Coordinates of C-alpha atoms (C1' of nucleotides) in Angstrom, one line a residue:
Chain A
M1 CA -1.4 26.2 -10.2
G2 CA -3.8 27.8 -7.5
E3 CA -5.7 29.2 -10.1
N4 CA -6.1 26.1 -12.1
L5 CA -7.4 24.2 -8.5
R6 CA -10.4 23.8 -7.2
T7 CA -11.3 22.0 -3.9
S8 CA -14.2 20.6 -2.7
V9 CA -14.2 18.9 0.9
W10 CA -17.8 17.7 1.8
D11 CA -19.8 19.3 4.7
E12 CA -18.1 18.4 8.2
G13 CA -15.0 17.1 6.6
R14 CA -11.9 17.1 8.8
V15 CA -9.0 17.0 6.1
G16 CA -7.0 15.2 8.4
Y17 CA -4.8 12.3 9.6
R18 CA -7.2 9.3 10.0
T19 CA -9.8 11.5 9.6
N20 CA -12.7 8.8 8.1
R21 CA -13.0 11.6 5.2
V22 CA -10.8 11.6 2.3
Y23 CA -10.6 14.3 0.0
F24 CA -10.3 14.6 -3.5
V25 CA -9.5 16.9 -6.1
L26 CA -9.9 18.3 -9.5
F27 CA -7.3 20.0 -12.2
K28 CA -8.5 21.9 -15.1
G29 CA -6.2 22.9 -17.8
D30 CA -4.0 19.8 -18.3
L31 CA -4.1 16.0 -18.4
N32 CA -2.0 15.5 -14.7
Y33 CA -3.3 15.6 -11.6
S34 CA -2.2 14.7 -8.0
S35 CA -4.1 14.3 -4.7
L36 CA -2.8 16.6 -2.5
R37 CA -0.2 16.4 0.3
R38 CA -3.0 17.0 4.0
S39 CA -0.6 20.2 4.6
E40 CA -1.6 21.8 0.8
A41 CA -4.7 20.8 1.3
K42 CA -4.7 22.3 5.0
A43 CA -3.5 25.4 3.0
L44 CA -5.7 25.3 0.1
C45 CA -9.3 24.7 1.6
N46 CA -8.6 26.3 4.7
I47 CA -9.8 23.2 6.6
D48 CA -9.6 22.7 10.3
Y49 CA -6.6 20.1 10.5
R50 CA -6.1 18.6 13.6
A51 CA -4.3 15.4 14.0
P52 CA -6.1 12.9 16.3
M53 CA -2.7 10.7 17.4
K54 CA -3.5 7.8 18.7
K55 CA -3.8 7.0 22.4
P56 CA -0.8 4.4 23.5
S57 CA -3.0 1.9 23.4
S58 CA -2.2 1.7 26.7
A59 CA -2.7 -1.9 28.3
R60 CA 0.1 -4.2 26.3
R61 CA 2.7 -1.1 26.3
T62 CA 6.1 -3.1 28.0
K63 CA 9.4 -0.9 28.9
R64 CA 11.4 0.0 26.0
R65 CA 14.7 -1.7 26.6
N66 CA 17.6 0.5 24.9
N67 CA 19.9 -2.6 23.3
P68 CA 21.3 -1.4 20.2
D69 CA 24.2 -4.3 19.5
A70 CA 21.2 -6.8 19.9
T71 CA 18.4 -4.6 18.0
K72 CA 21.7 -4.4 15.3
Q73 CA 22.3 -8.3 15.6
D74 CA 18.5 -8.7 15.7
I75 CA 18.1 -7.4 12.5
L76 CA 20.8 -8.4 10.7
N77 CA 19.2 -11.8 11.6
T78 CA 16.6 -11.9 9.9
A79 CA 17.5 -9.9 7.3
T80 CA 20.3 -12.9 6.3
E81 CA 17.1 -15.0 6.6
E82 CA 14.9 -13.1 3.9
F83 CA 17.5 -11.9 1.6
A84 CA 18.5 -15.0 1.2
N85 CA 15.0 -16.8 0.5
Y86 CA 13.6 -13.9 -1.6
G87 CA 16.6 -11.9 -3.4
L88 CA 17.3 -8.7 -2.8
S89 CA 14.6 -6.9 -5.2
G90 CA 12.1 -10.1 -3.2
A91 CA 13.2 -9.2 -0.1
R92 CA 10.5 -7.0 1.9
V93 CA 12.0 -4.2 4.7
D94 CA 8.4 -4.9 6.0
R95 CA 8.6 -8.4 6.7
I96 CA 11.6 -8.1 7.9
A97 CA 10.2 -5.7 10.3
K98 CA 7.6 -7.8 11.4
K99 CA 9.8 -10.5 12.0
M100 CA 12.0 -8.8 14.4
R101 CA 11.4 -7.4 17.9
T102 CA 11.7 -4.0 16.9
S103 CA 10.4 -1.3 14.0
K104 CA 11.3 -0.8 10.2
R105 CA 12.5 2.3 11.4
M106 CA 15.9 1.1 12.7
I107 CA 17.0 -1.1 10.1
Y108 CA 17.2 2.6 8.6
Y109 CA 18.9 4.0 11.5
Y110 CA 21.4 1.7 11.6
F111 CA 21.5 0.4 8.0
G112 CA 20.4 3.5 6.0
S113 CA 18.7 1.8 3.1
K114 CA 17.8 -2.6 2.0
E115 CA 21.0 -2.1 -0.1
A116 CA 23.0 -1.2 2.4
L117 CA 21.4 -3.4 4.7
Y118 CA 21.7 -6.2 1.7
R119 CA 25.5 -5.5 1.7
T120 CA 26.1 -6.3 5.4
V121 CA 24.4 -9.5 5.4
L122 CA 26.1 -10.0 2.6
E123 CA 30.0 -9.4 3.9
Q124 CA 28.5 -11.2 7.4
A125 CA 27.7 -14.1 5.6
Y126 CA 31.4 -14.7 3.9
A127 CA 33.3 -13.6 6.9
G128 CA 31.2 -16.7 8.2
I129 CA 32.1 -19.7 5.6
R130 CA 36.3 -18.0 6.0
T131 CA 36.6 -18.2 9.6
S132 CA 35.0 -21.3 9.7
E133 CA 37.5 -22.8 7.8
A134 CA 40.6 -21.1 9.2
E135 CA 39.6 -22.3 12.6
T136 CA 39.7 -26.4 11.5
R137 CA 43.6 -27.4 12.4
L138 CA 45.2 -29.5 9.7
D139 CA 48.6 -29.0 8.7
S140 CA 49.9 -32.4 10.7
A141 CA 48.5 -34.8 8.2
S142 CA 49.5 -36.5 4.9
P143 CA 48.9 -34.1 1.9
T144 CA 45.8 -36.2 0.6
E145 CA 44.7 -36.6 4.2
A146 CA 45.2 -32.8 4.5
L147 CA 43.2 -32.1 1.4
R148 CA 40.2 -35.1 2.3
Q149 CA 39.4 -33.4 5.7
L150 CA 39.4 -29.5 3.3
I151 CA 37.2 -30.8 1.6
E152 CA 35.4 -32.5 3.8
V153 CA 35.4 -29.6 6.0
T154 CA 34.3 -27.4 3.0
F155 CA 31.3 -30.2 2.5
D156 CA 29.9 -29.6 5.4
Y157 CA 29.7 -25.8 6.0
E158 CA 27.9 -25.4 2.8
E159 CA 25.2 -28.6 4.0
A160 CA 24.5 -26.6 6.7
H161 CA 24.2 -23.1 5.6
P162 CA 21.9 -23.1 3.0
D163 CA 21.3 -19.6 3.4
F164 CA 24.9 -18.6 2.1
I165 CA 24.5 -20.5 -0.9
N166 CA 21.2 -18.7 -1.6
L167 CA 22.9 -15.7 -1.1
V168 CA 25.7 -16.2 -2.9
S169 CA 23.6 -17.1 -6.3
I170 CA 21.8 -14.1 -5.5
E171 CA 24.9 -12.5 -5.5
N172 CA 25.9 -14.3 -9.1
L173 CA 22.9 -13.0 -10.7
H174 CA 23.9 -9.5 -9.3
H175 CA 27.2 -10.2 -10.8
A176 CA 29.0 -9.9 -8.3
R177 CA 27.9 -6.0 -7.7
Y178 CA 28.0 -5.9 -4.4
L179 CA 30.0 -7.6 -2.8
A180 CA 32.7 -6.2 -5.1
K181 CA 32.3 -3.2 -2.9
A182 CA 33.2 -5.6 0.1
A183 CA 36.9 -5.4 0.2
S184 CA 37.6 -7.0 3.6
I185 CA 36.5 -10.2 1.8
R186 CA 39.0 -10.4 -0.6
S187 CA 41.4 -10.8 2.1
L188 CA 39.4 -13.5 4.0
N189 CA 39.3 -15.6 0.9
I190 CA 42.7 -15.7 0.0
V191 CA 43.8 -17.7 3.1
I192 CA 41.9 -20.4 1.5
I193 CA 44.0 -20.6 -1.4
K194 CA 46.7 -20.3 0.6
R195 CA 46.3 -23.6 2.1
L196 CA 45.4 -25.2 -1.2
E197 CA 48.7 -24.4 -2.1
D198 CA 50.5 -25.3 1.1
I199 CA 49.2 -29.1 0.4
L200 CA 49.6 -29.0 -3.2
A201 CA 53.3 -27.9 -2.7
R202 CA 53.5 -30.3 -0.2
G203 CA 52.1 -33.3 -2.4
R204 CA 54.0 -32.7 -5.8
A205 CA 57.3 -32.4 -3.7
E206 CA 56.2 -36.0 -2.6
G207 CA 54.9 -37.0 -6.2
V208 CA 51.3 -37.7 -4.8
F209 CA 50.0 -35.0 -6.6
R210 CA 50.2 -34.0 -10.4
S211 CA 51.1 -30.6 -10.9
D212 CA 49.3 -29.0 -13.6
I213 CA 46.3 -28.3 -11.6
D214 CA 46.7 -25.7 -9.4
A215 CA 44.8 -24.2 -6.3
L216 CA 42.2 -22.7 -7.7
D217 CA 41.2 -25.5 -10.0
V218 CA 41.1 -27.7 -7.0
H219 CA 39.2 -25.1 -5.4
M220 CA 36.5 -24.0 -7.6
M221 CA 35.7 -28.0 -8.3
I222 CA 35.3 -28.6 -4.8
S223 CA 32.7 -25.3 -4.5
A224 CA 31.5 -26.4 -8.3
L225 CA 30.3 -29.9 -6.5
C226 CA 30.0 -28.8 -2.9
F227 CA 28.0 -25.8 -3.8
F228 CA 25.8 -27.7 -6.3
R229 CA 24.0 -30.1 -4.5
V230 CA 22.7 -27.2 -2.0
A231 CA 22.2 -24.6 -4.2
N232 CA 20.0 -26.6 -6.4
R233 CA 18.6 -29.7 -4.4
H234 CA 15.1 -28.1 -5.7
T235 CA 15.4 -28.5 -9.2
F236 CA 17.1 -31.8 -9.3
N237 CA 14.5 -33.4 -6.8
V238 CA 11.7 -32.0 -8.9
L239 CA 13.1 -33.2 -12.7
F240 CA 15.1 -36.4 -10.8
S241 CA 12.9 -37.3 -7.5
R242 CA 16.6 -37.6 -5.9
D243 CA 16.4 -35.9 -2.6
L244 CA 19.7 -34.1 -2.3
S245 CA 19.7 -33.4 1.5
S246 CA 18.9 -37.2 2.7
P247 CA 21.6 -38.6 5.0
R248 CA 22.1 -42.0 2.5
V249 CA 22.4 -39.5 -0.3
R250 CA 24.9 -37.1 1.6
T251 CA 27.1 -39.9 3.3
H252 CA 27.6 -41.5 -0.1
H253 CA 28.4 -38.2 -1.9
K254 CA 30.7 -37.0 0.4
R255 CA 33.1 -39.8 0.1
M256 CA 32.2 -39.4 -3.8
I257 CA 33.2 -35.8 -4.0
S258 CA 36.6 -36.3 -2.2
E259 CA 37.4 -39.3 -4.1
A260 CA 37.0 -37.4 -7.6
V261 CA 39.4 -34.9 -6.6
L262 CA 42.1 -36.9 -4.9
R263 CA 41.6 -39.2 -8.1
L264 CA 41.7 -36.1 -10.8
L265 CA 45.3 -35.2 -8.9
A266 CA 46.7 -37.9 -8.4
P267 CA 49.4 -38.0 -11.6
Chain B
M1 CA -22.3 1.4 -0.4
G2 CA -24.6 3.1 -1.8
E3 CA -26.3 5.4 0.6
N4 CA -22.8 6.1 2.8
L5 CA -21.5 7.6 -0.1
R6 CA -21.4 11.0 -1.5
T7 CA -20.3 12.0 -5.0
S8 CA -19.4 15.7 -6.1
V9 CA -18.6 16.4 -9.6
W10 CA -17.0 20.5 -10.9
D11 CA -19.1 21.9 -12.3
E12 CA -18.8 21.8 -16.6
G13 CA -17.0 18.8 -15.9
R14 CA -17.3 15.6 -17.5
V15 CA -16.5 12.5 -16.2
G16 CA -15.0 10.1 -18.6
Y17 CA -12.1 8.9 -20.8
R18 CA -9.0 10.9 -21.3
T19 CA -10.8 14.6 -20.3
N20 CA -9.2 17.0 -18.2
R21 CA -11.1 16.6 -15.2
V22 CA -10.7 14.6 -12.4
Y23 CA -13.5 13.4 -9.8
F24 CA -13.1 12.3 -6.4
V25 CA -15.8 11.0 -4.0
L26 CA -15.9 10.6 0.3
F27 CA -16.9 7.8 2.0
K28 CA -18.5 8.2 5.5
G29 CA -18.4 5.5 8.3
D30 CA -15.4 3.8 7.7
L31 CA -11.8 3.6 7.5
N32 CA -11.5 2.3 3.9
Y33 CA -12.2 4.8 0.7
S34 CA -11.6 4.6 -2.9
S35 CA -11.8 6.3 -5.6
L36 CA -14.9 4.8 -8.3
R37 CA -14.7 3.9 -12.0
R38 CA -15.6 6.0 -14.7
S39 CA -18.3 3.6 -15.2
E40 CA -19.7 3.8 -11.7
A41 CA -19.3 7.7 -11.5
K42 CA -21.5 7.7 -14.3
A43 CA -24.2 6.0 -13.1
L44 CA -23.9 7.5 -9.5
C45 CA -23.4 10.8 -10.7
N46 CA -25.7 10.8 -13.9
I47 CA -22.9 12.5 -15.7
D48 CA -23.0 13.6 -19.2
Y49 CA -20.1 10.3 -20.4
R50 CA -18.5 11.4 -23.9
A51 CA -15.6 9.3 -24.5
P52 CA -13.3 12.3 -26.1
M53 CA -10.8 9.9 -28.2
K54 CA -7.6 10.9 -28.7
K55 CA -6.9 11.8 -32.4
P56 CA -4.2 9.5 -33.0
S57 CA -1.3 11.4 -33.3
S58 CA -1.7 11.3 -37.4
A59 CA 1.6 11.9 -38.3
R60 CA 4.2 8.9 -37.5
R61 CA 1.4 6.2 -37.1
T62 CA 2.5 3.3 -39.2
K63 CA -0.4 0.7 -40.2
R64 CA -0.5 -2.2 -37.8
R65 CA 0.1 -5.6 -38.5
N66 CA -1.5 -8.1 -37.2
N67 CA 0.8 -11.7 -36.1
P68 CA -0.4 -13.0 -33.1
D69 CA 2.9 -15.1 -33.0
A70 CA 5.7 -13.3 -33.8
T71 CA 4.3 -10.9 -31.0
K72 CA 3.9 -14.2 -29.1
Q73 CA 7.8 -15.3 -29.5
D74 CA 9.0 -11.2 -28.8
I75 CA 7.7 -11.3 -25.7
L76 CA 8.9 -14.9 -24.8
N77 CA 12.8 -13.8 -26.2
T78 CA 12.9 -10.2 -24.7
A79 CA 11.2 -12.1 -21.1
T80 CA 13.5 -14.9 -21.1
E81 CA 16.1 -12.1 -20.9
E82 CA 14.9 -10.4 -18.1
F83 CA 13.7 -13.0 -16.1
A84 CA 17.6 -14.4 -16.2
N85 CA 19.0 -10.8 -15.4
Y86 CA 16.5 -9.9 -12.5
G87 CA 14.6 -12.5 -11.3
L88 CA 11.0 -12.9 -11.3
S89 CA 10.5 -10.2 -8.3
G90 CA 13.2 -8.1 -9.9
A91 CA 11.8 -8.0 -13.3
R92 CA 9.7 -5.1 -14.2
V93 CA 6.9 -5.8 -17.0
D94 CA 7.1 -2.2 -17.8
R95 CA 10.7 -2.8 -18.8
I96 CA 10.1 -5.7 -21.1
A97 CA 7.4 -4.2 -22.6
K98 CA 10.0 -1.2 -23.4
K99 CA 12.2 -3.1 -25.3
M100 CA 9.3 -5.1 -26.9
R101 CA 7.9 -4.0 -30.5
T102 CA 4.2 -4.4 -28.8
S103 CA 2.3 -3.4 -26.2
K104 CA 2.5 -4.5 -22.2
R105 CA -1.4 -5.0 -22.8
M106 CA -0.2 -7.8 -25.2
I107 CA 1.4 -9.6 -22.5
Y108 CA -1.3 -9.9 -20.1
Y109 CA -3.7 -10.7 -22.9
Y110 CA -0.8 -14.2 -24.0
F111 CA 0.3 -14.9 -20.7
G112 CA -2.2 -13.5 -18.2
S113 CA 0.1 -12.5 -16.0
K114 CA 3.9 -11.6 -14.7
E115 CA 4.2 -14.9 -13.3
A116 CA 2.5 -17.1 -16.3
L117 CA 4.7 -15.5 -18.0
Y118 CA 7.9 -16.5 -15.6
R119 CA 6.4 -20.2 -15.9
T120 CA 6.0 -20.6 -19.6
V121 CA 9.7 -18.8 -20.5
L122 CA 11.3 -21.3 -17.7
E123 CA 9.4 -24.1 -19.7
Q124 CA 10.8 -23.0 -22.7
A125 CA 14.0 -22.6 -21.2
Y126 CA 14.5 -26.2 -20.2
A127 CA 13.1 -27.7 -23.5
G128 CA 16.4 -25.9 -25.1
I129 CA 18.9 -27.6 -23.6
R130 CA 17.3 -30.9 -23.5
T131 CA 16.5 -31.2 -27.2
S132 CA 19.9 -29.8 -27.9
E133 CA 21.2 -32.8 -26.0
A134 CA 18.5 -35.6 -27.2
E135 CA 20.0 -33.9 -30.6
T136 CA 23.7 -35.1 -30.6
R137 CA 24.1 -38.9 -31.9
L138 CA 26.9 -40.6 -29.8
D139 CA 25.9 -44.2 -29.6
S140 CA 28.4 -45.8 -31.7
A141 CA 31.5 -44.7 -29.6
S142 CA 33.2 -46.4 -27.0
P143 CA 31.5 -45.5 -23.4
T144 CA 34.1 -43.9 -22.1
E145 CA 33.9 -42.0 -25.8
A146 CA 31.1 -41.5 -25.7
L147 CA 30.6 -40.8 -22.0
R148 CA 33.4 -37.7 -22.7
Q149 CA 31.4 -36.7 -25.6
L150 CA 28.1 -36.3 -23.7
I151 CA 29.7 -34.4 -20.9
E152 CA 31.9 -32.6 -23.7
V153 CA 28.3 -31.4 -25.2
T154 CA 26.8 -30.4 -21.8
F155 CA 30.0 -28.2 -20.9
D156 CA 29.4 -26.7 -24.1
Y157 CA 25.7 -26.0 -24.2
E158 CA 25.9 -24.8 -20.6
E159 CA 28.6 -22.4 -21.7
A160 CA 26.6 -20.8 -24.4
H161 CA 23.7 -20.2 -22.3
P162 CA 24.0 -18.3 -19.4
D163 CA 20.6 -17.0 -19.3
F164 CA 19.6 -20.6 -19.1
I165 CA 21.8 -20.8 -16.3
N166 CA 20.5 -17.9 -14.2
L167 CA 17.2 -19.1 -14.5
V168 CA 17.4 -22.4 -13.4
S169 CA 19.1 -20.7 -9.6
I170 CA 16.5 -18.4 -9.9
E171 CA 14.1 -21.2 -10.2
N172 CA 16.0 -23.2 -7.5
L173 CA 15.8 -20.1 -5.3
H174 CA 12.0 -20.5 -5.5
H175 CA 12.3 -23.6 -4.3
A176 CA 12.0 -24.9 -7.7
R177 CA 7.7 -24.2 -7.4
Y178 CA 7.4 -22.9 -10.4
L179 CA 9.2 -25.9 -12.0
A180 CA 7.2 -28.1 -10.4
K181 CA 3.9 -27.2 -12.3
A182 CA 5.1 -28.2 -15.7
A183 CA 4.7 -31.3 -15.9
S184 CA 6.2 -31.7 -19.4
I185 CA 9.4 -30.9 -18.5
R186 CA 10.6 -33.3 -16.3
S187 CA 9.7 -36.4 -19.5
L188 CA 12.1 -34.7 -21.5
N189 CA 14.8 -34.7 -18.2
I190 CA 14.6 -38.4 -17.7
V191 CA 16.1 -39.2 -21.4
I192 CA 19.1 -38.1 -20.6
I193 CA 19.5 -40.2 -17.4
K194 CA 18.2 -42.8 -19.7
R195 CA 21.1 -42.4 -22.3
L196 CA 23.6 -42.3 -19.3
E197 CA 22.4 -45.4 -18.0
D198 CA 23.0 -46.8 -21.2
I199 CA 26.6 -45.6 -21.7
L200 CA 26.9 -46.9 -17.9
A201 CA 26.1 -49.9 -18.3
R202 CA 27.9 -50.8 -21.8
G203 CA 31.2 -49.6 -19.6
R204 CA 30.7 -51.8 -16.7
A205 CA 29.9 -55.0 -19.2
E206 CA 33.5 -53.8 -20.7
G207 CA 34.6 -53.8 -17.0
V208 CA 35.7 -50.3 -17.7
F209 CA 33.0 -48.1 -15.7
R210 CA 32.6 -49.1 -11.3
S211 CA 29.0 -50.2 -10.7
D212 CA 28.8 -48.6 -7.3
I213 CA 28.4 -45.0 -9.1
D214 CA 24.8 -44.7 -11.1
A215 CA 23.8 -42.1 -13.9
L216 CA 21.8 -39.5 -11.6
D217 CA 25.9 -39.2 -9.2
V218 CA 27.0 -39.0 -12.8
H219 CA 24.8 -36.5 -14.0
M220 CA 25.1 -34.3 -10.6
M221 CA 28.9 -34.4 -10.8
I222 CA 28.7 -33.1 -14.9
S223 CA 26.4 -30.6 -13.9
A224 CA 27.7 -29.3 -10.8
L225 CA 30.9 -29.0 -12.9
C226 CA 29.9 -27.4 -15.7
F227 CA 27.1 -25.2 -13.9
F228 CA 29.3 -23.7 -11.4
R229 CA 32.0 -22.4 -13.7
V230 CA 28.7 -20.6 -15.8
A231 CA 27.0 -19.5 -12.3
N232 CA 29.2 -18.6 -10.0
R233 CA 31.6 -16.7 -12.3
H234 CA 31.2 -13.5 -11.0
T235 CA 31.6 -14.2 -7.3
F236 CA 34.6 -15.9 -8.2
N237 CA 36.2 -13.3 -10.2
V238 CA 35.8 -11.2 -7.8
L239 CA 37.4 -12.6 -5.1
F240 CA 40.2 -14.6 -6.8
S241 CA 40.7 -12.7 -9.9
R242 CA 40.3 -15.0 -11.9
D243 CA 38.1 -15.2 -15.4
L244 CA 36.6 -18.1 -15.6
S245 CA 35.3 -17.2 -19.2
S246 CA 38.2 -16.9 -20.7
P247 CA 39.1 -18.8 -23.4
R248 CA 42.2 -20.5 -21.9
V249 CA 40.6 -21.8 -18.6
R250 CA 37.4 -22.5 -20.5
T251 CA 39.5 -25.2 -22.9
H252 CA 41.8 -26.3 -19.2
H253 CA 38.7 -26.6 -17.7
K254 CA 36.5 -28.4 -20.3
R255 CA 39.8 -31.1 -20.8
M256 CA 40.4 -31.0 -16.5
I257 CA 35.7 -31.9 -16.4
S258 CA 35.8 -35.0 -18.8
E259 CA 39.1 -35.9 -17.2
A260 CA 37.3 -35.7 -13.4
V261 CA 34.8 -37.7 -14.6
L262 CA 36.4 -40.2 -16.2
R263 CA 38.6 -40.8 -13.8
L264 CA 36.4 -40.8 -10.8
L265 CA 34.3 -43.9 -13.0
A266 CA 37.2 -46.1 -13.5
P267 CA 37.2 -49.4 -11.2
Chain C
dT1 C1' 18.5 16.6 38.3
dG2 C1' 18.2 17.9 34.1
dA3 C1' 20.4 18.6 29.7
dC4 C1' 21.6 16.5 25.4
dA5 C1' 22.6 12.7 22.7
dT6 C1' 21.4 8.0 21.6
dA7 C1' 17.6 4.7 20.5
dC8 C1' 13.4 3.7 18.9
dG9 C1' 7.9 3.6 17.5
dG10 C1' 4.3 3.9 13.9
dA11 C1' 1.5 6.9 10.7
dC12 C1' 1.9 8.0 6.1
dC13 C1' 4.0 9.5 1.9
dA14 C1' 5.4 9.4 -3.0
dG15 C1' 6.8 6.7 -6.7
dA16 C1' 7.0 2.6 -8.8
dT17 C1' 4.8 -1.6 -10.3
dT18 C1' 1.1 -4.7 -11.9
dG19 C1' -2.8 -5.0 -13.9
dT20 C1' -7.6 -3.4 -16.2
dA21 C1' -11.2 -0.8 -18.7
dC22 C1' -12.3 0.3 -22.7
dA23 C1' -11.2 1.9 -27.1
dT24 C1' -9.9 1.1 -32.5
dT25 C1' -8.2 -1.7 -35.8
dG26 C1' -7.1 -5.9 -38.9
dA27 C1' -8.5 -10.5 -40.9
dC28 C1' -12.1 -13.3 -42.6
dG29 C1' -16.1 -15.5 -44.2
dG30 C1' -20.5 -14.5 -45.7
Chain D
dC1 C1' -18.8 -4.5 -48.4
dC2 C1' -20.3 -5.8 -43.8
dG3 C1' -20.3 -8.4 -39.3
dT4 C1' -17.7 -10.6 -36.0
dC5 C1' -14.1 -11.8 -33.2
dA6 C1' -9.5 -12.0 -32.4
dA7 C1' -5.4 -9.1 -31.7
dT8 C1' -3.8 -4.3 -30.0
dG9 C1' -3.1 0.7 -27.8
dT10 C1' -3.7 3.8 -24.3
dA11 C1' -4.9 5.8 -19.9
dC12 C1' -6.2 4.4 -16.3
dA13 C1' -6.7 2.5 -11.2
dA14 C1' -5.1 -0.1 -7.4
dT15 C1' -1.9 -1.4 -4.4
dC16 C1' 2.3 -2.3 -2.8
dT17 C1' 6.8 -0.1 -0.7
dG18 C1' 10.9 2.3 0.5
dG19 C1' 11.7 5.5 3.0
dT20 C1' 11.1 10.0 5.9
dC21 C1' 8.7 12.6 9.4
dC22 C1' 8.2 13.8 14.0
dG23 C1' 7.2 12.4 18.1
dT24 C1' 8.6 10.1 22.3
dA25 C1' 11.7 7.7 26.2
dT26 C1' 16.2 6.2 27.4
dG27 C1' 20.7 6.7 29.4
dT28 C1' 24.5 9.2 30.8
dC29 C1' 27.2 12.7 32.1
dA30 C1' 27.9 17.1 34.9

DNA sequence: TGACATACGGACCAGATTGTACATTGACGG
DNA sequence: CCGTCAATGTACAATCTGGTCCGTATGTCA
């Protein structure tokens, strides 16, 4: 390569960091070309290489406070919003960095890569809904009332967390590849199924629920009805001019969904 | 620009199309830089500009067949798959080009930009499902039977077209921004609502349907239940180990969904 | 107080990706 | 045949973007 290469740099030209000059090189002998790194250029051209290094803009330079936990959570919160809005490929690390109080460097310091950050965001989001469900107590009531309460909790949570809904949609577009790597999530989700099974068993014993529809079916049905309203509200609104997030519609649908599930479960 | 610019080209250098040489330029006076176009370089440097032109690799050079319509449709089909699998930002124009029988150039020739291509793909996909629905005749039967048939048609179509489902999810992540630009789509979708209204009206007249749930509610419910099974099958499978696309589950759910809607509508 | 590990900032690199410049080739009317 | 224009192929160019280099600051423990 060396002998096939010739370089030329302007008079008074310094090839270096933040200089006003830009240099270019020519190759002979093949179709490929490439610009040189500064270090290569330095060696090849024997240029005075002085990195000017900015003066730290003295004025508005607040004292740095080390706070690893806050930094980490700041990154996660900002990233959740970014990934939920733009997807994994659409999300921009630079944009996350700009919105944070810290720098892009820290994303890589704490999470290693964009993909790893996405995975962490996903895990945190799933943990959110499941622990929220787990915290609501509803054992006392009748099976019918317990089920209605469970439905309403799901409805309310999904209404209140469109970011989570988006993340689930996005993850499905990825064939749940990243979710599959988060083993912890699975055990969290078993809980809600166990709970549903419990309610269903009680209802069947009392003769108020049929037995050819199992807990997973019911969970799917509840999820489907609640999820769609949030996930697809934009296309629905564009196509049919009905705003699914308006209070009136929300109240109506909340009752309707409960009723649909309960009616279906009647023997 | 002219006076701030100095150029240099190698001895015996021809700056031109497919030449072995590459030229570089230096700017003075500001931080920006840019390489020159060939044509600019030609003018500025007074270089002998002779485009060498590749010899057409004689051997495997099949005769070109002009076929604009086929080319266009080839692009659209390939792009549909790509966008459905990767989303708008995740899709790669180069990857589409590679899968096609034609070149990337043609995408820009016919569609202008990646985004415009996406918009066309979206319109075509929506047109697909609505015309498919419009083609099924189901006026003869009783309201209950007509509704059941409509549900099953929707169910079957969405099962058979996961690409369409993905595109809808993707479009919702974009807040339906691109769908909103496709005015034609809206009128297509009104048709199915009109049809539902018709069935509901007949059913109410016969006293078999309640009247506090309207066509849009019913459409949402049907869509939600059918859509979720396809859209969220991956996360569902990972979390609960139930394959929603298996024939057994499909049959079960198809019946269950019809029943859920019909039971809800009963007075 | 000073050494060491952890936390941090910002320029900048390298490769990926969209889009374009510029050429040739095919089809078709005259 | 020949001019013209739509259709097509190839090699770039411009830019965007994930990720890293290298240097500095902060805290803490002996």
